Short mmCIF file of N, CA and C in Angstrom, two decimals:
data_model
loop_
_atom_site.label_atom_id
_atom_site.label_comp_id
_atom_site.label_asym_id
_atom_site.label_seq_id
_atom_site.Cartn_x
_atom_site.Cartn_y
_atom_site.Cartn_z
N MET A 1 1.87 -2.37 37.16
CA MET A 1 1.65 -3.54 36.32
C MET A 1 0.50 -4.36 36.91
N THR A 2 -0.46 -4.71 36.09
CA THR A 2 -1.58 -5.53 36.55
C THR A 2 -1.24 -7.00 36.38
N SER A 3 -1.72 -7.76 37.30
CA SER A 3 -1.48 -9.19 37.27
C SER A 3 -2.55 -9.88 36.44
N SER A 4 -2.16 -10.88 35.69
CA SER A 4 -3.12 -11.68 34.95
C SER A 4 -3.28 -13.05 35.62
N ASP A 5 -2.94 -13.09 36.90
CA ASP A 5 -3.03 -14.32 37.67
C ASP A 5 -4.49 -14.75 37.77
N PRO A 6 -4.88 -15.86 37.13
CA PRO A 6 -6.29 -16.27 37.13
C PRO A 6 -6.78 -16.82 38.46
N THR A 7 -5.87 -17.09 39.38
CA THR A 7 -6.29 -17.68 40.65
C THR A 7 -6.96 -16.69 41.58
N HIS A 8 -6.95 -15.40 41.22
CA HIS A 8 -7.63 -14.40 42.04
C HIS A 8 -9.14 -14.44 41.87
N GLU A 9 -9.60 -15.11 40.82
CA GLU A 9 -11.03 -15.27 40.57
C GLU A 9 -11.34 -16.76 40.56
N SER A 10 -12.09 -17.20 41.55
CA SER A 10 -12.39 -18.62 41.64
C SER A 10 -13.65 -18.84 42.45
N TRP A 11 -14.52 -19.70 41.97
CA TRP A 11 -15.66 -20.11 42.77
C TRP A 11 -15.27 -21.28 43.66
N LEU A 12 -14.20 -21.98 43.29
CA LEU A 12 -13.78 -23.16 44.04
C LEU A 12 -13.09 -22.78 45.36
N VAL A 13 -12.33 -21.70 45.38
CA VAL A 13 -11.62 -21.30 46.59
C VAL A 13 -12.59 -21.03 47.75
N PRO A 14 -13.67 -20.24 47.55
CA PRO A 14 -14.60 -20.03 48.66
C PRO A 14 -15.31 -21.33 49.10
N LEU A 15 -15.57 -22.23 48.15
CA LEU A 15 -16.19 -23.51 48.50
C LEU A 15 -15.26 -24.33 49.38
N LYS A 16 -13.99 -24.40 49.00
CA LYS A 16 -13.00 -25.12 49.81
C LYS A 16 -12.86 -24.47 51.18
N ALA A 17 -12.88 -23.15 51.24
CA ALA A 17 -12.78 -22.44 52.52
C ALA A 17 -13.99 -22.75 53.41
N LEU A 18 -15.18 -22.78 52.80
CA LEU A 18 -16.40 -23.10 53.56
C LEU A 18 -16.30 -24.50 54.15
N LEU A 19 -15.89 -25.47 53.34
CA LEU A 19 -15.75 -26.84 53.83
C LEU A 19 -14.68 -26.94 54.92
N ALA A 20 -13.58 -26.21 54.75
CA ALA A 20 -12.52 -26.20 55.77
C ALA A 20 -13.04 -25.59 57.08
N ASP A 21 -13.85 -24.52 56.98
CA ASP A 21 -14.43 -23.91 58.18
C ASP A 21 -15.36 -24.88 58.89
N MET A 22 -16.17 -25.60 58.13
CA MET A 22 -17.09 -26.58 58.73
C MET A 22 -16.30 -27.71 59.38
N ASP A 23 -15.25 -28.17 58.73
CA ASP A 23 -14.38 -29.20 59.29
C ASP A 23 -13.73 -28.69 60.58
N GLY A 24 -13.30 -27.43 60.55
CA GLY A 24 -12.72 -26.82 61.75
C GLY A 24 -13.71 -26.74 62.89
N ALA A 25 -14.98 -26.50 62.58
CA ALA A 25 -16.01 -26.45 63.62
C ALA A 25 -16.18 -27.82 64.27
N ILE A 26 -16.10 -28.88 63.48
CA ILE A 26 -16.18 -30.23 64.04
C ILE A 26 -14.98 -30.49 64.95
N ALA A 27 -13.79 -30.08 64.52
CA ALA A 27 -12.60 -30.23 65.36
C ALA A 27 -12.75 -29.44 66.66
N GLU A 28 -13.35 -28.25 66.57
CA GLU A 28 -13.59 -27.45 67.78
C GLU A 28 -14.56 -28.16 68.72
N LEU A 29 -15.58 -28.80 68.15
CA LEU A 29 -16.53 -29.57 68.97
C LEU A 29 -15.79 -30.69 69.71
N TYR A 30 -14.90 -31.39 69.00
CA TYR A 30 -14.12 -32.44 69.64
C TYR A 30 -13.34 -31.88 70.84
N ALA A 31 -12.70 -30.74 70.62
CA ALA A 31 -11.93 -30.11 71.70
C ALA A 31 -12.83 -29.74 72.87
N ARG A 32 -13.97 -29.15 72.58
CA ARG A 32 -14.92 -28.77 73.64
C ARG A 32 -15.39 -29.97 74.44
N ARG A 33 -15.53 -31.11 73.77
CA ARG A 33 -16.02 -32.33 74.42
C ARG A 33 -14.89 -33.16 75.01
N GLY A 34 -13.66 -32.66 74.93
CA GLY A 34 -12.53 -33.37 75.51
C GLY A 34 -12.08 -34.58 74.71
N VAL A 35 -12.43 -34.62 73.44
CA VAL A 35 -12.02 -35.72 72.58
C VAL A 35 -10.69 -35.33 71.94
N ALA A 36 -9.62 -35.85 72.51
CA ALA A 36 -8.27 -35.48 72.07
C ALA A 36 -7.74 -36.51 71.07
N GLY A 37 -6.89 -36.05 70.16
CA GLY A 37 -6.22 -36.95 69.23
C GLY A 37 -7.09 -37.44 68.09
N VAL A 38 -8.27 -36.87 67.93
CA VAL A 38 -9.17 -37.30 66.85
C VAL A 38 -9.38 -36.12 65.92
N ARG A 39 -9.20 -36.38 64.64
CA ARG A 39 -9.46 -35.37 63.61
C ARG A 39 -10.75 -35.74 62.90
N PRO A 40 -11.45 -34.76 62.37
CA PRO A 40 -12.69 -35.08 61.65
C PRO A 40 -12.52 -36.11 60.55
N ARG A 41 -11.36 -36.13 59.89
CA ARG A 41 -11.16 -37.10 58.81
C ARG A 41 -11.06 -38.54 59.31
N PHE A 42 -10.92 -38.72 60.63
CA PHE A 42 -10.85 -40.07 61.20
C PHE A 42 -12.24 -40.68 61.37
N SER A 43 -13.26 -39.86 61.54
CA SER A 43 -14.54 -40.36 62.03
C SER A 43 -15.17 -41.42 61.13
N MET A 44 -15.24 -41.19 59.82
CA MET A 44 -15.87 -42.19 58.96
C MET A 44 -15.09 -43.49 58.99
N ALA A 45 -13.78 -43.42 58.96
CA ALA A 45 -12.97 -44.64 58.98
C ALA A 45 -13.19 -45.41 60.29
N LEU A 46 -13.21 -44.72 61.41
CA LEU A 46 -13.41 -45.40 62.69
C LEU A 46 -14.80 -46.02 62.77
N ILE A 47 -15.80 -45.30 62.30
CA ILE A 47 -17.17 -45.84 62.31
C ILE A 47 -17.27 -47.05 61.39
N ARG A 48 -16.69 -46.97 60.20
CA ARG A 48 -16.74 -48.10 59.26
C ARG A 48 -16.01 -49.32 59.83
N LEU A 49 -14.86 -49.09 60.47
CA LEU A 49 -14.15 -50.22 61.09
C LEU A 49 -15.00 -50.87 62.18
N HIS A 50 -15.74 -50.06 62.91
CA HIS A 50 -16.62 -50.59 63.96
C HIS A 50 -17.70 -51.50 63.36
N HIS A 51 -18.28 -51.08 62.24
CA HIS A 51 -19.38 -51.83 61.65
C HIS A 51 -18.94 -52.95 60.72
N ARG A 52 -17.76 -52.85 60.14
CA ARG A 52 -17.33 -53.83 59.15
C ARG A 52 -16.20 -54.74 59.64
N GLY A 53 -15.66 -54.44 60.81
CA GLY A 53 -14.56 -55.26 61.32
C GLY A 53 -13.25 -54.88 60.67
N PRO A 54 -12.19 -55.62 60.96
CA PRO A 54 -10.89 -55.29 60.38
C PRO A 54 -10.96 -55.28 58.85
N LEU A 55 -10.31 -54.27 58.27
CA LEU A 55 -10.27 -54.11 56.81
C LEU A 55 -8.84 -53.81 56.40
N SER A 56 -8.52 -54.17 55.16
CA SER A 56 -7.22 -53.76 54.64
C SER A 56 -7.25 -52.26 54.40
N VAL A 57 -6.09 -51.66 54.28
CA VAL A 57 -6.01 -50.23 53.99
C VAL A 57 -6.76 -49.93 52.69
N LYS A 58 -6.58 -50.79 51.69
CA LYS A 58 -7.26 -50.60 50.40
C LYS A 58 -8.77 -50.67 50.56
N GLU A 59 -9.26 -51.66 51.31
CA GLU A 59 -10.70 -51.79 51.52
C GLU A 59 -11.25 -50.58 52.28
N LEU A 60 -10.52 -50.15 53.29
CA LEU A 60 -10.96 -49.00 54.08
C LEU A 60 -10.97 -47.74 53.22
N ALA A 61 -9.99 -47.57 52.36
CA ALA A 61 -9.96 -46.43 51.44
C ALA A 61 -11.19 -46.45 50.55
N GLY A 62 -11.56 -47.62 50.06
CA GLY A 62 -12.77 -47.75 49.23
C GLY A 62 -14.03 -47.43 50.01
N GLN A 63 -14.09 -47.86 51.25
CA GLN A 63 -15.25 -47.59 52.10
C GLN A 63 -15.43 -46.10 52.35
N VAL A 64 -14.32 -45.38 52.49
CA VAL A 64 -14.35 -43.96 52.84
C VAL A 64 -14.25 -43.07 51.60
N ASP A 65 -13.99 -43.70 50.45
CA ASP A 65 -13.89 -43.00 49.16
C ASP A 65 -12.74 -41.99 49.13
N VAL A 66 -11.55 -42.49 49.52
CA VAL A 66 -10.32 -41.71 49.40
C VAL A 66 -9.28 -42.60 48.73
N THR A 67 -8.16 -42.01 48.35
CA THR A 67 -7.11 -42.80 47.72
C THR A 67 -6.43 -43.71 48.75
N HIS A 68 -5.77 -44.72 48.25
CA HIS A 68 -5.01 -45.62 49.12
C HIS A 68 -3.96 -44.83 49.89
N SER A 69 -3.29 -43.91 49.19
CA SER A 69 -2.26 -43.10 49.83
C SER A 69 -2.83 -42.25 50.96
N ALA A 70 -3.97 -41.61 50.71
CA ALA A 70 -4.60 -40.79 51.76
C ALA A 70 -4.99 -41.65 52.96
N MET A 71 -5.52 -42.85 52.69
CA MET A 71 -5.91 -43.72 53.80
C MET A 71 -4.69 -44.23 54.54
N SER A 72 -3.61 -44.51 53.85
CA SER A 72 -2.38 -44.94 54.53
C SER A 72 -1.92 -43.88 55.52
N GLN A 73 -1.98 -42.61 55.08
CA GLN A 73 -1.59 -41.51 55.97
C GLN A 73 -2.56 -41.39 57.15
N THR A 74 -3.85 -41.55 56.88
CA THR A 74 -4.85 -41.47 57.94
C THR A 74 -4.66 -42.61 58.94
N VAL A 75 -4.44 -43.81 58.44
CA VAL A 75 -4.21 -44.96 59.33
C VAL A 75 -2.98 -44.72 60.19
N ALA A 76 -1.90 -44.21 59.60
CA ALA A 76 -0.69 -43.92 60.38
C ALA A 76 -0.98 -42.92 61.49
N ALA A 77 -1.76 -41.88 61.17
CA ALA A 77 -2.10 -40.87 62.18
C ALA A 77 -3.01 -41.46 63.26
N MET A 78 -3.96 -42.29 62.87
CA MET A 78 -4.85 -42.92 63.87
C MET A 78 -4.09 -43.91 64.73
N ARG A 79 -3.14 -44.62 64.12
CA ARG A 79 -2.33 -45.57 64.89
C ARG A 79 -1.47 -44.82 65.91
N LYS A 80 -0.92 -43.68 65.50
CA LYS A 80 -0.11 -42.86 66.41
C LYS A 80 -0.93 -42.40 67.63
N GLU A 81 -2.22 -42.17 67.42
CA GLU A 81 -3.10 -41.75 68.51
C GLU A 81 -3.67 -42.93 69.30
N GLY A 82 -3.31 -44.15 68.91
CA GLY A 82 -3.77 -45.34 69.63
C GLY A 82 -5.20 -45.73 69.32
N LEU A 83 -5.74 -45.29 68.18
CA LEU A 83 -7.14 -45.56 67.83
C LEU A 83 -7.31 -46.84 67.03
N VAL A 84 -6.26 -47.20 66.28
CA VAL A 84 -6.29 -48.42 65.48
C VAL A 84 -4.96 -49.14 65.64
N GLU A 85 -4.99 -50.40 65.25
CA GLU A 85 -3.77 -51.19 65.18
C GLU A 85 -3.75 -51.87 63.82
N THR A 86 -2.55 -52.17 63.34
CA THR A 86 -2.43 -52.86 62.07
C THR A 86 -1.70 -54.18 62.28
N THR A 87 -2.10 -55.14 61.49
CA THR A 87 -1.48 -56.47 61.52
C THR A 87 -1.24 -56.91 60.08
N PRO A 88 -0.30 -57.84 59.89
CA PRO A 88 -0.07 -58.32 58.52
C PRO A 88 -1.33 -58.95 57.93
N GLY A 89 -1.53 -58.73 56.65
CA GLY A 89 -2.67 -59.31 55.95
C GLY A 89 -2.31 -60.61 55.29
N ALA A 90 -3.07 -60.94 54.24
CA ALA A 90 -2.88 -62.22 53.55
C ALA A 90 -1.53 -62.31 52.84
N ASP A 91 -0.98 -61.17 52.42
CA ASP A 91 0.34 -61.18 51.79
C ASP A 91 1.19 -60.06 52.38
N ALA A 92 2.42 -59.99 51.96
CA ALA A 92 3.37 -59.04 52.55
C ALA A 92 2.99 -57.58 52.28
N ARG A 93 2.22 -57.33 51.24
CA ARG A 93 1.86 -55.95 50.90
C ARG A 93 0.60 -55.47 51.63
N THR A 94 -0.13 -56.36 52.23
CA THR A 94 -1.42 -56.02 52.82
C THR A 94 -1.32 -55.87 54.33
N ARG A 95 -1.95 -54.82 54.84
CA ARG A 95 -2.05 -54.60 56.29
C ARG A 95 -3.52 -54.53 56.64
N LEU A 96 -3.92 -55.24 57.69
CA LEU A 96 -5.29 -55.15 58.19
C LEU A 96 -5.35 -54.10 59.28
N VAL A 97 -6.39 -53.30 59.25
CA VAL A 97 -6.60 -52.22 60.21
C VAL A 97 -7.77 -52.61 61.09
N ALA A 98 -7.58 -52.51 62.40
CA ALA A 98 -8.65 -52.83 63.37
C ALA A 98 -8.67 -51.76 64.46
N LEU A 99 -9.84 -51.55 65.02
CA LEU A 99 -9.98 -50.62 66.13
C LEU A 99 -9.28 -51.15 67.37
N THR A 100 -8.70 -50.26 68.14
CA THR A 100 -8.22 -50.61 69.48
C THR A 100 -9.40 -50.36 70.44
N ALA A 101 -9.23 -50.71 71.67
CA ALA A 101 -10.27 -50.43 72.67
C ALA A 101 -10.53 -48.93 72.76
N LYS A 102 -9.47 -48.13 72.68
CA LYS A 102 -9.62 -46.68 72.72
C LYS A 102 -10.44 -46.18 71.53
N GLY A 103 -10.14 -46.70 70.35
CA GLY A 103 -10.90 -46.31 69.15
C GLY A 103 -12.35 -46.74 69.24
N ALA A 104 -12.58 -47.95 69.69
CA ALA A 104 -13.95 -48.46 69.81
C ALA A 104 -14.76 -47.65 70.82
N ALA A 105 -14.11 -47.20 71.88
CA ALA A 105 -14.82 -46.42 72.90
C ALA A 105 -15.29 -45.07 72.36
N LEU A 106 -14.64 -44.56 71.33
CA LEU A 106 -15.02 -43.27 70.73
C LEU A 106 -16.17 -43.38 69.75
N VAL A 107 -16.43 -44.56 69.24
CA VAL A 107 -17.42 -44.71 68.17
C VAL A 107 -18.81 -44.20 68.55
N PRO A 108 -19.35 -44.48 69.73
CA PRO A 108 -20.68 -43.93 70.04
C PRO A 108 -20.73 -42.40 69.95
N PHE A 109 -19.70 -41.72 70.44
CA PHE A 109 -19.66 -40.26 70.31
C PHE A 109 -19.56 -39.85 68.85
N LEU A 110 -18.69 -40.51 68.08
CA LEU A 110 -18.50 -40.16 66.67
C LEU A 110 -19.78 -40.37 65.87
N GLU A 111 -20.51 -41.45 66.17
CA GLU A 111 -21.78 -41.68 65.48
C GLU A 111 -22.80 -40.61 65.86
N ALA A 112 -22.85 -40.22 67.13
CA ALA A 112 -23.77 -39.16 67.55
C ALA A 112 -23.39 -37.83 66.90
N GLU A 113 -22.10 -37.55 66.85
CA GLU A 113 -21.63 -36.31 66.21
C GLU A 113 -21.97 -36.33 64.73
N TRP A 114 -21.80 -37.47 64.06
CA TRP A 114 -22.11 -37.59 62.63
C TRP A 114 -23.58 -37.25 62.40
N ARG A 115 -24.45 -37.87 63.20
CA ARG A 115 -25.89 -37.62 63.04
C ARG A 115 -26.23 -36.15 63.34
N ALA A 116 -25.62 -35.59 64.37
CA ALA A 116 -25.86 -34.19 64.72
C ALA A 116 -25.37 -33.26 63.62
N THR A 117 -24.22 -33.58 63.04
CA THR A 117 -23.69 -32.77 61.94
C THR A 117 -24.62 -32.82 60.74
N GLU A 118 -25.09 -34.01 60.39
CA GLU A 118 -26.01 -34.14 59.27
C GLU A 118 -27.30 -33.36 59.54
N ALA A 119 -27.80 -33.41 60.77
CA ALA A 119 -29.01 -32.67 61.12
C ALA A 119 -28.76 -31.16 61.06
N ALA A 120 -27.59 -30.71 61.51
CA ALA A 120 -27.26 -29.29 61.46
C ALA A 120 -27.14 -28.80 60.01
N VAL A 121 -26.54 -29.61 59.15
CA VAL A 121 -26.44 -29.25 57.74
C VAL A 121 -27.82 -29.21 57.10
N ALA A 122 -28.67 -30.17 57.43
CA ALA A 122 -30.04 -30.17 56.89
C ALA A 122 -30.80 -28.93 57.34
N ALA A 123 -30.64 -28.56 58.60
CA ALA A 123 -31.32 -27.36 59.12
C ALA A 123 -30.78 -26.11 58.41
N LEU A 124 -29.48 -26.04 58.25
CA LEU A 124 -28.87 -24.91 57.55
C LEU A 124 -29.38 -24.86 56.11
N ASP A 125 -29.43 -26.00 55.46
CA ASP A 125 -29.93 -26.08 54.09
C ASP A 125 -31.37 -25.55 54.00
N GLY A 126 -32.16 -25.84 55.03
CA GLY A 126 -33.54 -25.37 55.07
C GLY A 126 -33.68 -23.88 55.28
N GLU A 127 -32.64 -23.23 55.81
CA GLU A 127 -32.67 -21.78 56.04
C GLU A 127 -32.36 -20.98 54.78
N LEU A 128 -31.82 -21.65 53.79
CA LEU A 128 -31.38 -20.95 52.58
C LEU A 128 -32.55 -20.76 51.60
N PRO A 129 -32.47 -19.73 50.76
CA PRO A 129 -33.53 -19.51 49.79
C PRO A 129 -33.57 -20.57 48.68
N TYR A 130 -32.54 -21.39 48.59
CA TYR A 130 -32.48 -22.50 47.64
C TYR A 130 -31.73 -23.62 48.34
N ARG A 131 -32.02 -24.84 48.00
CA ARG A 131 -31.43 -25.97 48.70
C ARG A 131 -30.07 -26.32 48.08
N VAL A 132 -29.02 -26.21 48.88
CA VAL A 132 -27.68 -26.55 48.42
C VAL A 132 -27.61 -28.04 48.06
N THR A 133 -28.32 -28.87 48.81
CA THR A 133 -28.32 -30.30 48.51
C THR A 133 -28.89 -30.55 47.11
N GLN A 134 -29.87 -29.72 46.69
CA GLN A 134 -30.43 -29.86 45.35
C GLN A 134 -29.44 -29.36 44.30
N VAL A 135 -28.73 -28.27 44.62
CA VAL A 135 -27.70 -27.76 43.71
C VAL A 135 -26.63 -28.83 43.49
N ILE A 136 -26.20 -29.47 44.56
CA ILE A 136 -25.18 -30.53 44.45
C ILE A 136 -25.70 -31.67 43.59
N ALA A 137 -26.93 -32.11 43.84
CA ALA A 137 -27.51 -33.20 43.06
C ALA A 137 -27.64 -32.81 41.59
N ASP A 138 -28.07 -31.57 41.33
CA ASP A 138 -28.23 -31.11 39.95
C ASP A 138 -26.88 -31.03 39.24
N MET A 139 -25.85 -30.53 39.95
CA MET A 139 -24.53 -30.45 39.35
C MET A 139 -23.99 -31.86 39.05
N ALA A 140 -24.18 -32.78 39.98
CA ALA A 140 -23.71 -34.15 39.76
C ALA A 140 -24.41 -34.78 38.56
N ALA A 141 -25.71 -34.55 38.42
CA ALA A 141 -26.46 -35.09 37.28
C ALA A 141 -25.95 -34.49 35.97
N ALA A 142 -25.73 -33.17 35.96
CA ALA A 142 -25.22 -32.51 34.75
C ALA A 142 -23.84 -33.04 34.38
N LEU A 143 -23.00 -33.32 35.40
CA LEU A 143 -21.65 -33.83 35.13
C LEU A 143 -21.68 -35.29 34.67
N ARG A 144 -22.70 -36.02 35.04
CA ARG A 144 -22.84 -37.38 34.50
C ARG A 144 -23.19 -37.31 33.01
N GLU A 145 -23.97 -36.31 32.64
CA GLU A 145 -24.34 -36.13 31.23
C GLU A 145 -23.17 -35.65 30.39
N ARG A 146 -22.40 -34.71 30.93
CA ARG A 146 -21.23 -34.18 30.24
C ARG A 146 -20.13 -33.99 31.29
N PRO A 147 -19.15 -34.89 31.32
CA PRO A 147 -18.11 -34.86 32.36
C PRO A 147 -17.36 -33.53 32.43
N PHE A 148 -16.89 -33.22 33.61
CA PHE A 148 -16.21 -31.96 33.87
C PHE A 148 -14.99 -31.80 32.99
N VAL A 149 -14.24 -32.89 32.79
CA VAL A 149 -13.04 -32.82 31.96
C VAL A 149 -13.41 -32.37 30.54
N ASP A 150 -14.54 -32.84 30.01
CA ASP A 150 -14.98 -32.43 28.69
C ASP A 150 -15.35 -30.94 28.68
N ARG A 151 -15.94 -30.47 29.75
CA ARG A 151 -16.32 -29.06 29.85
C ARG A 151 -15.06 -28.17 29.90
N ILE A 152 -14.05 -28.62 30.62
CA ILE A 152 -12.79 -27.85 30.69
C ILE A 152 -12.13 -27.83 29.32
N GLU A 153 -12.08 -29.00 28.68
CA GLU A 153 -11.49 -29.08 27.33
C GLU A 153 -12.19 -28.11 26.38
N ALA A 154 -13.51 -28.03 26.46
CA ALA A 154 -14.26 -27.14 25.57
C ALA A 154 -13.90 -25.67 25.83
N GLN A 155 -13.64 -25.32 27.09
CA GLN A 155 -13.27 -23.94 27.42
C GLN A 155 -11.86 -23.62 26.94
N LEU A 156 -11.00 -24.64 26.91
CA LEU A 156 -9.63 -24.43 26.44
C LEU A 156 -9.59 -24.23 24.93
N GLY A 157 -10.58 -24.80 24.25
CA GLY A 157 -10.66 -24.62 22.79
C GLY A 157 -9.87 -25.59 22.01
#
């Protein structure tokens, strides 16, 4: 019996795997450099907290462009590692997130790693026969013209 499972054919699965591999390489760099308790998903939040000062979970989520729920989980994980602390905000529902001394001490390394990662991606992009950064920009422009949801709807009929 042949399967009609459509998930065996996907352009999205290899893209997600590529991004996961790149994220894993950053985690490996942290391990090589002796940076314990830090995940790649922490870096932008820690850098933004350094430059913007204490922020609410909602504000930090907006700065990093993730959902409030995702940022709440990230803040909990960073707090567990001693990188941030939270204090009550203006009302009972709001928590302010601030760097601890340990978190602040990591920021220079995280900023250097961020710049090095961007440079490595740019160099990799330059090695390719076509620029992935241009493909991304072109896809984003096309999706602004005709949103992805509309394209999916059209395929469904």
